[in-house]
mmCIF file of C-alpha atoms in Angstrom:
data_model
loop_
_atom_site.group_PDB
_atom_site.id
_atom_site.type_symbol
_atom_site.label_atom_id
_atom_site.label_comp_id
_atom_site.label_asym_id
_atom_site.label_seq_id
_atom_site.Cartn_x
_atom_site.Cartn_y
_atom_site.Cartn_z
ATOM 1 C CA ASP I 1 -16.763 -5.503 -8.501
ATOM 2 C CA THR I 2 -13.524 -5.802 -6.407
ATOM 3 C CA GLU I 3 -11.507 -3.143 -8.067
ATOM 4 C CA VAL I 4 -10.388 0.491 -7.391
ATOM 5 C CA THR I 5 -10.346 2.446 -10.624
ATOM 6 C CA GLN I 6 -8.131 5.380 -11.048
ATOM 7 C CA THR I 7 -8.074 7.871 -13.882
ATOM 8 C CA PRO I 8 -6.082 9.062 -15.775
ATOM 9 C CA LYS I 9 -3.299 6.472 -15.726
ATOM 10 C CA HIS I 10 -0.696 8.998 -16.754
ATOM 11 C CA LEU I 11 -0.625 12.822 -16.495
ATOM 12 C CA VAL I 12 1.698 15.300 -17.553
ATOM 13 C CA MET I 13 1.048 18.779 -16.290
ATOM 14 C CA GLY I 14 2.757 22.248 -16.297
ATOM 15 C CA MET I 15 3.473 24.013 -12.896
ATOM 16 C CA THR I 16 0.665 26.582 -13.540
ATOM 17 C CA ASN I 17 -1.934 23.947 -14.476
ATOM 18 C CA LYS I 18 -4.874 22.747 -12.530
ATOM 19 C CA LYS I 19 -5.809 19.050 -12.915
ATOM 20 C CA SER I 20 -7.658 16.383 -10.923
ATOM 21 C CA LEU I 21 -7.125 12.650 -10.249
ATOM 22 C CA LYS I 22 -10.062 10.505 -9.762
ATOM 23 C CA CYS I 23 -10.597 7.304 -7.751
ATOM 24 C CA GLU I 24 -13.765 5.047 -7.784
ATOM 25 C CA GLN I 25 -14.771 1.968 -5.991
ATOM 26 C CA HIS I 26 -18.051 0.092 -5.830
ATOM 27 C CA MET I 27 -17.160 -2.428 -3.101
ATOM 28 C CA GLY I 28 -19.168 -0.491 -0.341
ATOM 29 C CA HIS I 29 -15.950 0.463 1.350
ATOM 30 C CA ARG I 30 -16.252 3.552 3.716
ATOM 31 C CA ALA I 31 -12.733 4.430 4.039
ATOM 32 C CA MET I 32 -10.632 5.769 1.093
ATOM 33 C CA TYR I 33 -6.999 6.895 0.924
ATOM 34 C CA TRP I 34 -4.554 8.842 -1.199
ATOM 35 C CA TYR I 35 -0.850 7.691 -1.196
ATOM 36 C CA LYS I 36 2.018 9.240 -3.063
ATOM 37 C CA GLN I 37 4.889 6.784 -4.051
ATOM 38 C CA LYS I 38 8.316 7.682 -5.421
ATOM 39 C CA ALA I 39 10.352 5.185 -7.416
ATOM 40 C CA LYS I 40 11.651 2.367 -5.418
ATOM 41 C CA LYS I 41 10.220 3.743 -2.139
ATOM 42 C CA PRO I 42 7.123 2.641 -0.063
ATOM 43 C CA PRO I 43 3.856 4.497 -0.541
ATOM 44 C CA GLU I 44 3.428 7.600 1.717
ATOM 45 C CA LEU I 45 0.058 8.310 3.287
ATOM 46 C CA MET I 46 -1.405 11.736 2.269
ATOM 47 C CA PHE I 47 -5.195 11.644 3.135
ATOM 48 C CA VAL I 48 -7.655 9.386 4.611
ATOM 49 C CA TYR I 49 -11.375 9.844 4.262
ATOM 50 C CA SER I 50 -13.703 7.857 6.572
ATOM 51 C CA TYR I 51 -17.497 7.879 5.884
ATOM 52 C CA GLU I 52 -16.948 10.766 3.405
ATOM 53 C CA LYS I 53 -15.221 12.971 5.965
ATOM 54 C CA LEU I 54 -11.531 13.856 6.052
ATOM 55 C CA SER I 55 -10.028 12.084 9.094
ATOM 56 C CA ILE I 56 -6.298 12.281 8.382
ATOM 57 C CA ASN I 57 -4.286 14.920 6.602
ATOM 58 C CA GLU I 58 -0.439 14.094 6.780
ATOM 59 C CA SER I 59 0.594 17.634 6.565
ATOM 60 C CA VAL I 60 0.303 17.694 2.878
ATOM 61 C CA PRO I 61 0.882 20.944 1.031
ATOM 62 C CA SER I 62 -2.254 22.979 0.178
ATOM 63 C CA ARG I 63 -1.472 22.533 -3.518
ATOM 64 C CA PHE I 64 -3.067 19.103 -3.157
ATOM 65 C CA SER I 65 -6.715 19.253 -2.321
ATOM 66 C CA PRO I 66 -8.766 16.214 -1.718
ATOM 67 C CA GLU I 67 -12.432 15.817 -2.232
ATOM 68 C CA CYS I 68 -14.888 13.064 -1.413
ATOM 69 C CA PRO I 69 -18.121 13.769 -3.283
ATOM 70 C CA ASN I 70 -19.757 10.545 -2.163
ATOM 71 C CA SER I 71 -18.960 7.108 -0.709
ATOM 72 C CA SER I 72 -17.708 5.706 -4.091
ATOM 73 C CA LEU I 73 -15.615 8.612 -5.304
ATOM 74 C CA LEU I 74 -12.296 10.274 -4.333
ATOM 75 C CA ASN I 75 -10.711 13.158 -6.101
ATOM 76 C CA LEU I 76 -7.397 14.743 -5.576
ATOM 77 C CA HIS I 77 -7.248 18.308 -7.124
ATOM 78 C CA LEU I 78 -3.795 19.534 -8.035
ATOM 79 C CA HIS I 79 -2.707 23.186 -8.613
ATOM 80 C CA ALA I 80 0.527 24.935 -8.843
ATOM 81 C CA LEU I 81 2.565 21.634 -8.308
ATOM 82 C CA GLN I 82 6.357 21.380 -8.232
ATOM 83 C CA PRO I 83 8.561 19.078 -10.222
ATOM 84 C CA GLU I 84 9.343 17.248 -6.980
ATOM 85 C CA ASP I 85 5.598 16.312 -6.813
ATOM 86 C CA SER I 86 6.144 13.989 -9.799
ATOM 87 C CA ALA I 87 5.302 10.535 -8.530
ATOM 88 C CA LEU I 88 2.782 7.598 -8.612
ATOM 89 C CA TYR I 89 -0.332 8.516 -6.749
ATOM 90 C CA LEU I 90 -2.213 5.543 -5.487
ATOM 91 C CA CYS I 91 -5.750 5.415 -4.201
ATOM 92 C CA ALA I 92 -7.000 2.747 -1.912
ATOM 93 C CA SER I 93 -10.095 1.636 -0.045
ATOM 94 C CA SER I 94 -11.038 -0.534 2.823
ATOM 95 C CA GLN I 95 -14.129 -1.723 4.577
ATOM 96 C CA ASP I 96 -12.378 -2.536 7.635
ATOM 97 C CA PRO I 97 -8.651 -1.555 7.603
ATOM 98 C CA PRO I 98 -7.439 -4.745 9.240
ATOM 99 C CA ARG I 99 -8.857 -6.864 6.515
ATOM 100 C CA GLY I 100 -6.563 -5.143 4.082
ATOM 101 C CA TYR I 101 -6.637 -2.267 1.631
ATOM 102 C CA THR I 102 -7.514 -2.562 -1.979
ATOM 103 C CA PHE I 103 -5.364 -0.358 -4.096
ATOM 104 C CA GLY I 104 -5.944 1.125 -7.561
ATOM 105 C CA SER I 105 -3.262 0.894 -10.288
ATOM 106 C CA GLY I 106 -2.229 4.506 -9.712
ATOM 107 C CA THR I 107 -1.903 7.653 -11.666
ATOM 108 C CA ARG I 108 1.727 8.261 -12.882
ATOM 109 C CA LEU I 109 2.146 12.136 -12.611
ATOM 110 C CA THR I 110 4.851 14.226 -14.238
ATOM 111 C CA VAL I 111 5.181 17.863 -13.414
ATOM 112 C CA VAL I 112 7.189 19.875 -15.964
ATOM 113 C CA ALA T 1 5.854 4.982 17.231
ATOM 114 C CA GLN T 2 5.311 2.017 15.131
ATOM 115 C CA THR T 3 8.083 1.131 12.662
ATOM 116 C CA VAL T 4 8.589 -1.593 9.994
ATOM 117 C CA THR T 5 11.998 -2.731 8.935
ATOM 118 C CA GLN T 6 12.894 -4.661 5.791
ATOM 119 C CA SER T 7 16.678 -5.379 5.909
ATOM 120 C CA GLN T 8 17.028 -6.994 2.554
ATOM 121 C CA PRO T 9 16.802 -4.276 -0.268
ATOM 122 C CA GLU T 10 17.205 -6.841 -2.968
ATOM 123 C CA MET T 11 16.873 -10.829 -3.030
ATOM 124 C CA SER T 12 17.244 -13.299 -5.921
ATOM 125 C CA VAL T 13 15.766 -16.800 -6.249
ATOM 126 C CA GLN T 14 15.873 -19.442 -8.967
ATOM 127 C CA GLU T 15 12.754 -20.526 -10.499
ATOM 128 C CA ALA T 16 11.145 -23.346 -8.484
ATOM 129 C CA GLU T 17 13.192 -22.631 -5.510
ATOM 130 C CA THR T 18 12.074 -21.240 -2.152
ATOM 131 C CA VAL T 19 12.917 -17.696 -0.784
ATOM 132 C CA THR T 20 12.234 -15.930 2.556
ATOM 133 C CA LEU T 21 11.809 -12.275 2.925
ATOM 134 C CA SER T 22 12.468 -10.703 6.321
ATOM 135 C CA CYS T 23 10.517 -8.155 8.124
ATOM 136 C CA THR T 24 10.655 -6.853 11.665
ATOM 137 C CA TYR T 25 8.526 -4.261 13.321
ATOM 138 C CA ASP T 26 8.302 -2.361 16.515
ATOM 139 C CA THR T 27 5.068 -1.625 18.393
ATOM 140 C CA SER T 28 3.657 -1.247 21.901
ATOM 141 C CA GLU T 29 0.313 -2.423 20.786
ATOM 142 C CA SER T 30 -0.915 -5.953 21.625
ATOM 143 C CA ASP T 31 -3.752 -6.121 18.880
ATOM 144 C CA TYR T 32 -2.452 -5.377 15.306
ATOM 145 C CA TYR T 33 -2.439 -6.821 11.794
ATOM 146 C CA LEU T 34 0.583 -7.459 9.476
ATOM 147 C CA PHE T 35 0.485 -7.634 5.737
ATOM 148 C CA TRP T 36 2.758 -8.614 2.870
ATOM 149 C CA TYR T 37 2.028 -6.581 -0.394
ATOM 150 C CA LYS T 38 3.449 -7.356 -3.836
ATOM 151 C CA GLN T 39 4.096 -4.513 -6.369
ATOM 152 C CA PRO T 40 5.086 -5.813 -9.829
ATOM 153 C CA PRO T 41 6.405 -3.443 -12.487
ATOM 154 C CA SER T 42 2.731 -2.479 -13.419
ATOM 155 C CA ARG T 43 2.776 -0.706 -9.963
ATOM 156 C CA GLN T 44 -0.385 -2.299 -8.961
ATOM 157 C CA MET T 45 -0.237 -2.976 -5.112
ATOM 158 C CA ILE T 46 -1.484 -6.465 -4.508
ATOM 159 C CA LEU T 47 -2.315 -8.043 -1.068
ATOM 160 C CA VAL T 48 -0.502 -11.303 -0.742
ATOM 161 C CA ILE T 49 -1.054 -12.484 2.863
ATOM 162 C CA ARG T 50 -2.488 -11.113 6.015
ATOM 163 C CA GLN T 51 -1.771 -12.035 9.707
ATOM 164 C CA GLU T 52 -3.749 -11.256 12.853
ATOM 165 C CA ALA T 53 -1.452 -10.669 15.842
ATOM 166 C CA TYR T 54 -3.744 -12.545 18.211
ATOM 167 C CA LYS T 55 -3.762 -15.732 16.117
ATOM 168 C CA GLN T 56 -0.751 -18.031 16.812
ATOM 169 C CA GLN T 57 -1.248 -20.054 13.516
ATOM 170 C CA ASN T 58 0.834 -18.749 10.676
ATOM 171 C CA ALA T 59 -1.171 -17.555 7.755
ATOM 172 C CA THR T 60 -0.857 -19.389 4.512
ATOM 173 C CA GLU T 61 -2.058 -18.555 0.819
ATOM 174 C CA ASN T 62 -1.137 -21.278 -1.629
ATOM 175 C CA ARG T 63 2.550 -20.982 -2.347
ATOM 176 C CA PHE T 64 3.071 -18.025 0.224
ATOM 177 C CA SER T 65 3.264 -18.439 4.006
ATOM 178 C CA VAL T 66 4.550 -16.405 6.858
ATOM 179 C CA ASN T 67 6.602 -17.020 9.944
ATOM 180 C CA PHE T 68 5.045 -14.944 12.612
ATOM 181 C CA GLN T 69 7.048 -14.662 15.793
ATOM 182 C CA LYS T 70 5.259 -12.246 18.055
ATOM 183 C CA ALA T 71 7.700 -12.023 20.860
ATOM 184 C CA ALA T 72 10.487 -11.284 18.403
ATOM 185 C CA LYS T 73 8.321 -8.935 16.496
ATOM 186 C CA SER T 74 9.280 -10.658 13.168
ATOM 187 C CA PHE T 75 7.137 -11.517 10.306
ATOM 188 C CA SER T 76 8.871 -13.237 7.350
ATOM 189 C CA LEU T 77 7.263 -14.219 4.066
ATOM 190 C CA LYS T 78 8.205 -17.562 2.420
ATOM 191 C CA ILE T 79 7.556 -18.084 -1.186
ATOM 192 C CA SER T 80 7.742 -21.662 -2.455
ATOM 193 C CA ASP T 81 8.123 -22.938 -5.918
ATOM 194 C CA SER T 82 8.961 -19.464 -7.008
ATOM 195 C CA GLN T 83 7.632 -18.394 -10.391
ATOM 196 C CA LEU T 84 8.778 -15.801 -12.901
ATOM 197 C CA GLY T 85 5.490 -13.928 -12.050
ATOM 198 C CA ASP T 86 6.657 -13.569 -8.476
ATOM 199 C CA ALA T 87 9.228 -10.930 -9.375
ATOM 200 C CA ALA T 88 8.134 -7.783 -7.777
ATOM 201 C CA MET T 89 8.860 -5.356 -4.893
ATOM 202 C CA TYR T 90 7.487 -6.851 -1.703
ATOM 203 C CA PHE T 91 6.358 -4.545 1.189
ATOM 204 C CA CYS T 92 5.769 -5.587 4.671
ATOM 205 C CA ALA T 93 3.009 -3.616 6.423
ATOM 206 C CA TYR T 94 1.591 -2.938 9.780
ATOM 207 C CA TYR T 95 -1.797 -1.863 10.839
ATOM 208 C CA GLY T 96 -2.780 -1.006 14.405
ATOM 209 C CA GLY T 97 -5.717 0.741 15.970
ATOM 210 C CA ALA T 98 -3.700 3.517 17.863
ATOM 211 C CA THR T 99 -2.667 5.191 14.537
ATOM 212 C CA ASN T 100 -5.369 3.742 12.202
ATOM 213 C CA LYS T 101 -2.733 3.901 9.309
ATOM 214 C CA LEU T 102 -1.026 1.220 7.239
ATOM 215 C CA ILE T 103 2.704 1.689 7.866
ATOM 216 C CA PHE T 104 4.994 0.184 5.084
ATOM 217 C CA GLY T 105 8.523 -1.100 5.393
ATOM 218 C CA THR T 106 11.133 -0.042 2.811
ATOM 219 C CA GLY T 107 10.464 -2.948 0.635
ATOM 220 C CA THR T 108 12.512 -5.715 -0.821
ATOM 221 C CA LEU T 109 12.913 -6.172 -4.599
ATOM 222 C CA LEU T 110 12.809 -9.873 -5.488
ATOM 223 C CA ALA T 111 14.285 -11.071 -8.863
ATOM 224 C CA VAL T 112 13.404 -14.615 -10.224
ATOM 225 C CA GLN T 113 16.030 -16.273 -12.353
ATOM 226 C CA PRO T 114 14.936 -18.723 -14.997
#
C-alpha cells in the first residue's frame, strides 16, 4: 500500500460547525503533515507530527486542532472556521523526508 | 532563510516537443534535497523527480530530467516528448535538515497543446 488516504474528499461546513478531516497511511511512515493550499498557490505547511508527537506548528490558529492517535492516522479537527479557511487541505507522510513526501488527494473544504 | 523561486508562472508546449521549467533557490546549507512535484487538476501532488545536492549527476526519470547547477543554485526540469497528461502545475521544492521542512516555489502552470 503506497497511498495516503484522505476523507472526506469534499466538505462544506458552517462557521459554527465542528468537523474533522482524516488521513491514513499504511506505509510505515513515521512523519505526517498537514498542508493548506489555496487555488493556484503552493501548499503551506500547518503541522508536522514525528513519531506521533507534534514537532512543528506553523502558528496555525487554534480553530485548527491536529491529532495523531497512532502512527497510521492523522486527524485535523475544525471548529468555528472562517470563510477564508476555505481551501484544499493536503495530508502527507514520509519515512525519511529527503526521500520525498507522499501526498493524499486532499479534502476540498468550503466554509459558508 | 531558504527560498525557492519559479520565475515562469505559465508555460506552454506543443505535444511531443520539449519544455524546460526553471527553478532557483537560496540556501546556506551544503546538504539538501530538491524535488519537482506535479499537481494536475485532480489536485493530487505527485513526486516527479528528486535530486540529492551531494550528487553531481543529474537525476532522470523516463521523459523527465533535471539540470542541477549547485554553484548557481539552479534546478530546472526538462520534459521531453511532452504528452497531454503532462499538463499540470509544477512545483519545485527544497528540503534541508536545518528547517526539516519542504519549502515550495510558487509553481509553473504547464499547458500542453495538441
